[in-house]
Short mmCIF file of C-alpha atoms and ligand atoms in Angstrom, two decimals:
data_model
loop_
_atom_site.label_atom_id
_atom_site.label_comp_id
_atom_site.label_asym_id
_atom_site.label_seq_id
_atom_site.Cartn_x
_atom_site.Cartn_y
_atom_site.Cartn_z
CA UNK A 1 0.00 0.00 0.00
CA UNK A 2 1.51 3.78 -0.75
CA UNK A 3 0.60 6.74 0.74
CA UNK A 4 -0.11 9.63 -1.52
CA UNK A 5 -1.31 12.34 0.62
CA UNK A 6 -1.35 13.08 4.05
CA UNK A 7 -2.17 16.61 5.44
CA UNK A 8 -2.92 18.07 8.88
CA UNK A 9 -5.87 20.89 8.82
CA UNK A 10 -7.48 22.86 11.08
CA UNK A 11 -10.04 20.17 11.50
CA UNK A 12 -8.37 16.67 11.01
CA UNK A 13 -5.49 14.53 9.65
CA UNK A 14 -6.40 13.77 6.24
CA UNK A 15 -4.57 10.88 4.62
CA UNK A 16 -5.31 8.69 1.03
CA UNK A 17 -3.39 5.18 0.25
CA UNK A 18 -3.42 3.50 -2.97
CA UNK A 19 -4.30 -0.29 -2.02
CA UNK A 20 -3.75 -3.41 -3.38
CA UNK A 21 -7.48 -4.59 -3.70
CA UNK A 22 -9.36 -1.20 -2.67
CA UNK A 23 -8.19 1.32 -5.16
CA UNK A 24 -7.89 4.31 -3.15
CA UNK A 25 -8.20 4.91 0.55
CA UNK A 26 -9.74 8.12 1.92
CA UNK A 27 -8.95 8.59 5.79
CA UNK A 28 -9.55 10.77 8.78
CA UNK A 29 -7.66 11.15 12.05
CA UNK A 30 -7.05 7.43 10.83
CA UNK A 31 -10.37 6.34 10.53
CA UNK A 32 -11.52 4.89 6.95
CA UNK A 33 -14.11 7.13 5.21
CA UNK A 34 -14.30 5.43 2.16
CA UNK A 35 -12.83 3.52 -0.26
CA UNK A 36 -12.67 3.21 -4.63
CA UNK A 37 -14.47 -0.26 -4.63
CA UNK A 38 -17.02 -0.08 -2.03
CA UNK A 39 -18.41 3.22 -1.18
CA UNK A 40 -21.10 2.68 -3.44
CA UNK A 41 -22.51 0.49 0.12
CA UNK A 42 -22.42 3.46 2.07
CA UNK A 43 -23.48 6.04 -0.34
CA UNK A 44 -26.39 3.74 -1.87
CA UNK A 45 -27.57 3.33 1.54
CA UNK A 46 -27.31 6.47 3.38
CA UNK A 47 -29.72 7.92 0.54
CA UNK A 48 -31.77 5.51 -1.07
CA UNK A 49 -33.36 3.79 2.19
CA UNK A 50 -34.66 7.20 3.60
CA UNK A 51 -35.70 8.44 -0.29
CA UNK A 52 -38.18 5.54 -0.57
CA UNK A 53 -39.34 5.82 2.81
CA UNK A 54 -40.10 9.37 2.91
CA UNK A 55 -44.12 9.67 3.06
CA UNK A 56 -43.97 12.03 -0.25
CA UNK A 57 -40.96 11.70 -2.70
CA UNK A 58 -38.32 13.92 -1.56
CA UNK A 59 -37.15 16.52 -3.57
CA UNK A 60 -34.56 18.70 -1.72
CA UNK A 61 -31.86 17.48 0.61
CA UNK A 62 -29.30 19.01 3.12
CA UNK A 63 -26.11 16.48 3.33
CA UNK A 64 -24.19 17.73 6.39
CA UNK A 65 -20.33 16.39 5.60
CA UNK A 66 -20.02 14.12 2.64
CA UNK A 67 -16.94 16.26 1.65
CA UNK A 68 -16.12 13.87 -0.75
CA UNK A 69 -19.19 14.18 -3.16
CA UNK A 70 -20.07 10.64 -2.84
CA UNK A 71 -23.72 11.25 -1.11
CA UNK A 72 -23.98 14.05 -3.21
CA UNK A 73 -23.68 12.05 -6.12
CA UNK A 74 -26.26 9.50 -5.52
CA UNK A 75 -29.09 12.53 -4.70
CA UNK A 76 -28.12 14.21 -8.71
CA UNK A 77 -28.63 10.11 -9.89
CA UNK A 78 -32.15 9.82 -7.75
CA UNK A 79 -32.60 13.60 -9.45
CA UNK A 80 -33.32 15.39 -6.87
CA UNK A 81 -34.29 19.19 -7.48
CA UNK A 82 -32.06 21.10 -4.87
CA UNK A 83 -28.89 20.06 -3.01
CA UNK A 84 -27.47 22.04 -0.17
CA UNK A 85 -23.74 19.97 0.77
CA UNK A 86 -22.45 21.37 4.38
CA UNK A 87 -18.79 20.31 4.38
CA UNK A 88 -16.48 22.10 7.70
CA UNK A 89 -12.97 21.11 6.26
CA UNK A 90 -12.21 22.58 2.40
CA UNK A 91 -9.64 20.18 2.20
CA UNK A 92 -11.41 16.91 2.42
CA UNK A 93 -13.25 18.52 -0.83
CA UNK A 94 -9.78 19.45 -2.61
CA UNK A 95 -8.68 15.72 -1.64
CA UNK A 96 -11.79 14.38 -3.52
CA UNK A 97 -10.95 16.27 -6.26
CA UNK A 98 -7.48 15.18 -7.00
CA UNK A 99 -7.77 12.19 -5.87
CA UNK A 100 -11.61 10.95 -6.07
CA UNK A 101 -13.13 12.76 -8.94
CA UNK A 102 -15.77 10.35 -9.73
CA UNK A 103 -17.43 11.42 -6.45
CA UNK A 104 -16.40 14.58 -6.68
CA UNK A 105 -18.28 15.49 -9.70
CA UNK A 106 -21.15 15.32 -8.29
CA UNK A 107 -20.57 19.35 -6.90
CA UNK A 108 -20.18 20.41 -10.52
CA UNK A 109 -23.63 19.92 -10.81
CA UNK A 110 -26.02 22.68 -10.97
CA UNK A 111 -28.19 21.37 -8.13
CA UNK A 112 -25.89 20.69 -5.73
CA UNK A 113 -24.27 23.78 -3.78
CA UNK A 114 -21.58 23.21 -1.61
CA UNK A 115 -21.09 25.19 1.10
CA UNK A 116 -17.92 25.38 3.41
CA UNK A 117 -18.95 25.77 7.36
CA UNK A 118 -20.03 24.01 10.12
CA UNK A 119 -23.19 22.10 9.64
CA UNK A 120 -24.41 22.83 13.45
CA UNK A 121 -24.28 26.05 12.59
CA UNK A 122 -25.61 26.32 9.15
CA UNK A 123 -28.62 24.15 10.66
CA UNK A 124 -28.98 26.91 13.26
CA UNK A 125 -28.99 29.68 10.88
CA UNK A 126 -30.97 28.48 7.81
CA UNK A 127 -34.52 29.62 6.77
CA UNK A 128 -34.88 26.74 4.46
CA UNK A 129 -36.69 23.13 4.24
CA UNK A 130 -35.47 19.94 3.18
CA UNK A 131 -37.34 17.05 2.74
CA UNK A 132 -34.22 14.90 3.50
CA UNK A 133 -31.47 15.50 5.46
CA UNK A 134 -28.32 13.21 5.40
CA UNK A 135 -25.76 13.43 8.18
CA UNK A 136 -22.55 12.12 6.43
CA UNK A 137 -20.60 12.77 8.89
CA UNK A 138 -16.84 11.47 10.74
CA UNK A 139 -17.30 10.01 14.11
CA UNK A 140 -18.84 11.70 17.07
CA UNK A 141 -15.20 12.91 18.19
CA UNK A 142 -13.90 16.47 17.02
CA UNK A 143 -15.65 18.23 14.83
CA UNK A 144 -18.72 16.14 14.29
CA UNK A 145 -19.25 15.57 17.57
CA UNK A 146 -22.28 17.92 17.95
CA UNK A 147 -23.39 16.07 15.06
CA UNK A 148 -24.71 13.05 17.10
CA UNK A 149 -26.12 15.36 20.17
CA UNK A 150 -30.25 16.16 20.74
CA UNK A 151 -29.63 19.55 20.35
CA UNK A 152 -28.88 19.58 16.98
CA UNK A 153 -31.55 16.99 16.25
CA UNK A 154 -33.59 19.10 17.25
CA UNK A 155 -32.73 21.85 14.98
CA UNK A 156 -33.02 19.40 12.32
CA UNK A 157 -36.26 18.76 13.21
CA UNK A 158 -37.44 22.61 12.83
CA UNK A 159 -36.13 23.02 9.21
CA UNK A 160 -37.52 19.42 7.79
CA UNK A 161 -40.62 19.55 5.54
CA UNK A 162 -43.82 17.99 7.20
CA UNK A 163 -42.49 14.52 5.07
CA UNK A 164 -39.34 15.18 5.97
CA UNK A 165 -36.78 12.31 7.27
CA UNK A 166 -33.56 12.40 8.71
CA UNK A 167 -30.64 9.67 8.61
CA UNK A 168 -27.40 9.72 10.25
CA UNK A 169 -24.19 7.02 9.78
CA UNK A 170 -24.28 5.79 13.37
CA UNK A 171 -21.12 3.76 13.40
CA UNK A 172 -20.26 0.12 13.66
CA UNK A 173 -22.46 -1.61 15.99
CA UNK A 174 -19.45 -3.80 17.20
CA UNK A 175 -16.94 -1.23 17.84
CA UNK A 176 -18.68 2.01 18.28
CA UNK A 177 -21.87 1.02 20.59
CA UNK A 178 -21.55 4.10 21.59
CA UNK A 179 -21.86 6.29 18.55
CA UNK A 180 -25.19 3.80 17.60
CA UNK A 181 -26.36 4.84 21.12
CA UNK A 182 -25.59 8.37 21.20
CA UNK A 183 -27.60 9.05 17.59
CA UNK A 184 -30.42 6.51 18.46
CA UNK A 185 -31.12 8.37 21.87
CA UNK A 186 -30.21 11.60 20.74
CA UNK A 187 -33.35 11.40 17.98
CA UNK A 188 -35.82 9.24 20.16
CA UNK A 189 -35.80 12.58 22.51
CA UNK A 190 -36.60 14.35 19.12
CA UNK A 191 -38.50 12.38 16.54
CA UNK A 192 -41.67 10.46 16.50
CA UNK A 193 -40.34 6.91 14.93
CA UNK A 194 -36.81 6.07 15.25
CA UNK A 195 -35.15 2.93 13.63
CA UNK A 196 -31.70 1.81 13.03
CA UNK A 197 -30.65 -0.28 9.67
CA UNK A 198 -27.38 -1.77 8.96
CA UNK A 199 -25.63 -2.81 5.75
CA UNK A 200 -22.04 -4.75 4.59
CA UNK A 201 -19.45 -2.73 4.00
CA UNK A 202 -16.31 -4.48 3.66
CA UNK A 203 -13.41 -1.94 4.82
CA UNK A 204 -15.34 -0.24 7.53
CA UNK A 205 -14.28 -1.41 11.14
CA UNK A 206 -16.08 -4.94 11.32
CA UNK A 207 -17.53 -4.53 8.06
CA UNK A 208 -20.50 -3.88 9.54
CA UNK A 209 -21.93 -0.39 9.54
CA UNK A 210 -25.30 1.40 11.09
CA UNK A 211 -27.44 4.04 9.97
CA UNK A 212 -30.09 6.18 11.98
CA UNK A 213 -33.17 7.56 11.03
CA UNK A 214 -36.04 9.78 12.19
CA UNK A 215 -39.20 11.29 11.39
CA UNK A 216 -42.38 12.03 12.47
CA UNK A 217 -44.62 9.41 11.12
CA UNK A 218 -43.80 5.91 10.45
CA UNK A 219 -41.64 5.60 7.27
CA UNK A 220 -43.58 2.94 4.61
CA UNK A 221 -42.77 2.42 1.61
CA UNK A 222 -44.72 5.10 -0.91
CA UNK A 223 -47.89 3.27 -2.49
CA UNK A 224 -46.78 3.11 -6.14
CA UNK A 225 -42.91 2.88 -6.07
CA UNK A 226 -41.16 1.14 -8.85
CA UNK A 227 -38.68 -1.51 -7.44
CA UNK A 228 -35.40 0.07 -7.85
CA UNK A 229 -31.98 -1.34 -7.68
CA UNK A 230 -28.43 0.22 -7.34
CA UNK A 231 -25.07 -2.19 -6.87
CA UNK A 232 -26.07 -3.01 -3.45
CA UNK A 233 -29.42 -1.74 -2.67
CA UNK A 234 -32.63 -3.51 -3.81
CA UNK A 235 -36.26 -3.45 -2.54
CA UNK A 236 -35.56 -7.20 -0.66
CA UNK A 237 -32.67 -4.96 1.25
CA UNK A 238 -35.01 -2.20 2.10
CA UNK A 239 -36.35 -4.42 3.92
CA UNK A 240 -33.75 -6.67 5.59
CA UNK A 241 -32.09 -4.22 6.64
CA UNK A 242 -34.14 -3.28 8.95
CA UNK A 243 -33.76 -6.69 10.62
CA UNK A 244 -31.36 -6.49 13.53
CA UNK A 245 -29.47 -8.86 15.53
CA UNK A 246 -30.02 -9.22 19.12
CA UNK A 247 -26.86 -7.20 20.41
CA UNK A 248 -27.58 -4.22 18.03
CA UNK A 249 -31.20 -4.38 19.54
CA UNK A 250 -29.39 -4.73 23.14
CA UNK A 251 -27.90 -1.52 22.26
CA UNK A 252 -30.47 0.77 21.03
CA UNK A 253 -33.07 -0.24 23.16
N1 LIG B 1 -18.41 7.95 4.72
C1 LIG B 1 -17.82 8.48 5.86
C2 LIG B 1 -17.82 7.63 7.09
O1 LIG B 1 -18.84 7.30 7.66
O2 LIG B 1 -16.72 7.26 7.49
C3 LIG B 1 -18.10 9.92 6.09
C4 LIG B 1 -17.42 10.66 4.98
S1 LIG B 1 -17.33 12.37 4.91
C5 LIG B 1 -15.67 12.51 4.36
C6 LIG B 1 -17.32 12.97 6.58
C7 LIG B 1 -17.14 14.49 6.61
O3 LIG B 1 -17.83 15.08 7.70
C8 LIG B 1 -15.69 14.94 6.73
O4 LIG B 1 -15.26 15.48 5.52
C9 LIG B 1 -15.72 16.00 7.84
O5 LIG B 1 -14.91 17.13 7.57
C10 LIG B 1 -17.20 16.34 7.87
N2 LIG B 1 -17.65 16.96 9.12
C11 LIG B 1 -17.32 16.61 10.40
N3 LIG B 1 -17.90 17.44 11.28
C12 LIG B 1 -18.63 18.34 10.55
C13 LIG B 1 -19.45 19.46 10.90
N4 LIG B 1 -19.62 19.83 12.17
N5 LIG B 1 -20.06 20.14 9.89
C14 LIG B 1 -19.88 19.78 8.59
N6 LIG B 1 -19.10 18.73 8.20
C15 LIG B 1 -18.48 18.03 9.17
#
């Protein structure tokens, strides 16, 4: 494995490997974000699961991180209308650019707008609505660490549309109980109907990763939906992912 880049910011350490079997390796303070051959899991799943269970199609979203365009990227394919990207650390997006520009791409695109600043913040400040709001964030250490608190959940809550739907990463059920904890908690205090899915994603710690989500009705799939499928996502996953073993129920409940 060779490194190609690895820079300290005012936020993080940022670092990218070329790997034998992964392509390239995007990582911060050490921690995998993401990797050539199988962040299409991760992105598929942090958007596609919440955009069919929204009650009424979504049709503008707020991705809080995602500096690397990958979530981004997925909500231009679905075609959403409007895209608002909250990324704190410019660098993570010049990284994707020289060295991921498949998901970078994605901010070239008329709908999305990127926007450089801290996503607690923004969500403080905005007047807007979004139908869906992705938190693709870093762990709950550092910068994102608001991220994963009530508070800010509940700011989320005040600027999603009455069909609105929120999902956050939520960390590795076997290594980070915590993080899954911390968001599941954090948006039960908030949000109506809470539920935690999970999907395979081989280089993430344990290759098993969980995602968060909240709104204030119970999420169904829309009466009408064509079956859809990406690389990993399919209307059978939808639904299994949903199904949870015992310890990741142990945790959340
Ligand atoms: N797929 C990844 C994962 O789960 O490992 C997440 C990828 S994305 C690169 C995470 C981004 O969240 C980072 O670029 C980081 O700078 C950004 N981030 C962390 N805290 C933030 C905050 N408070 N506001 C906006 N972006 C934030």
């Amino acid at each position: 494995m060779d490194q190609l880049l690895s820079v300290k910011t005012d936020f993080q350490r940022i670092d990218v490997f070329d790997t034998y079997d992964f392509g390239k390796l995007l990582t911060i303070d050490g921690t995998v974000q993401l990797t050539e051959r199988d962040e299409f899991v991760y992105h598929e799943m942090i958007t596609l699961v919440p955009y069919f269970l929204a009650s009424k199609e979504p049709k503008s979203a707020l991705v809080i991180g995602g500096g690397d365009g990958g979530t981004a990227g997925q909500l231009v394919k679905i075609g959403f209308d409007k895209i608002v990207n909250v990324e704190i650390d410019n660098h993570v997006v010049e990284v994707a650019k020289k060295y991921f520009p498949e998901l970078y791409r994605s901010f070239e695109d008329k709908r999305v707008s990127l926007r450089i600043e801290d996503g607690v913040k923004y969500i403080q400040n905005t007047k807007e609505k979004f139908d869906l709001i992705i938190i693709d964030s870093t762990d709950p250490v550092g910068p994102a660490e608001g991220l994963f608190m009530e508070d800010f959940y509940r700011s989320i809550q005040g600027i999603l549309s009455t069909s609105g739907i929120v999902v956050t990463q939520s960390g590795s059920p076997f290594y980070q109980p915590k993080a899954l904890k911390m968001a599941s908690n954090g948006m039960r205090k908030v949000f109506r109907n809470v539920s935690t899915y999970t999907a395979f994603i081989p280089t993430y710690p344990s290759g098993f990763w969980s995602f968060t989500m909240g709104a204030d009705y119970e999420p169904t799939l829309r009466r009408g939906t064509k079956a859809s499928t990406g690389k990993y996502f399919n209307m059978e996953i939808l639904e299994g992912a949903f199904k949870l073993p015992q310890f990741v129920k142990e945790i959340i409940k």
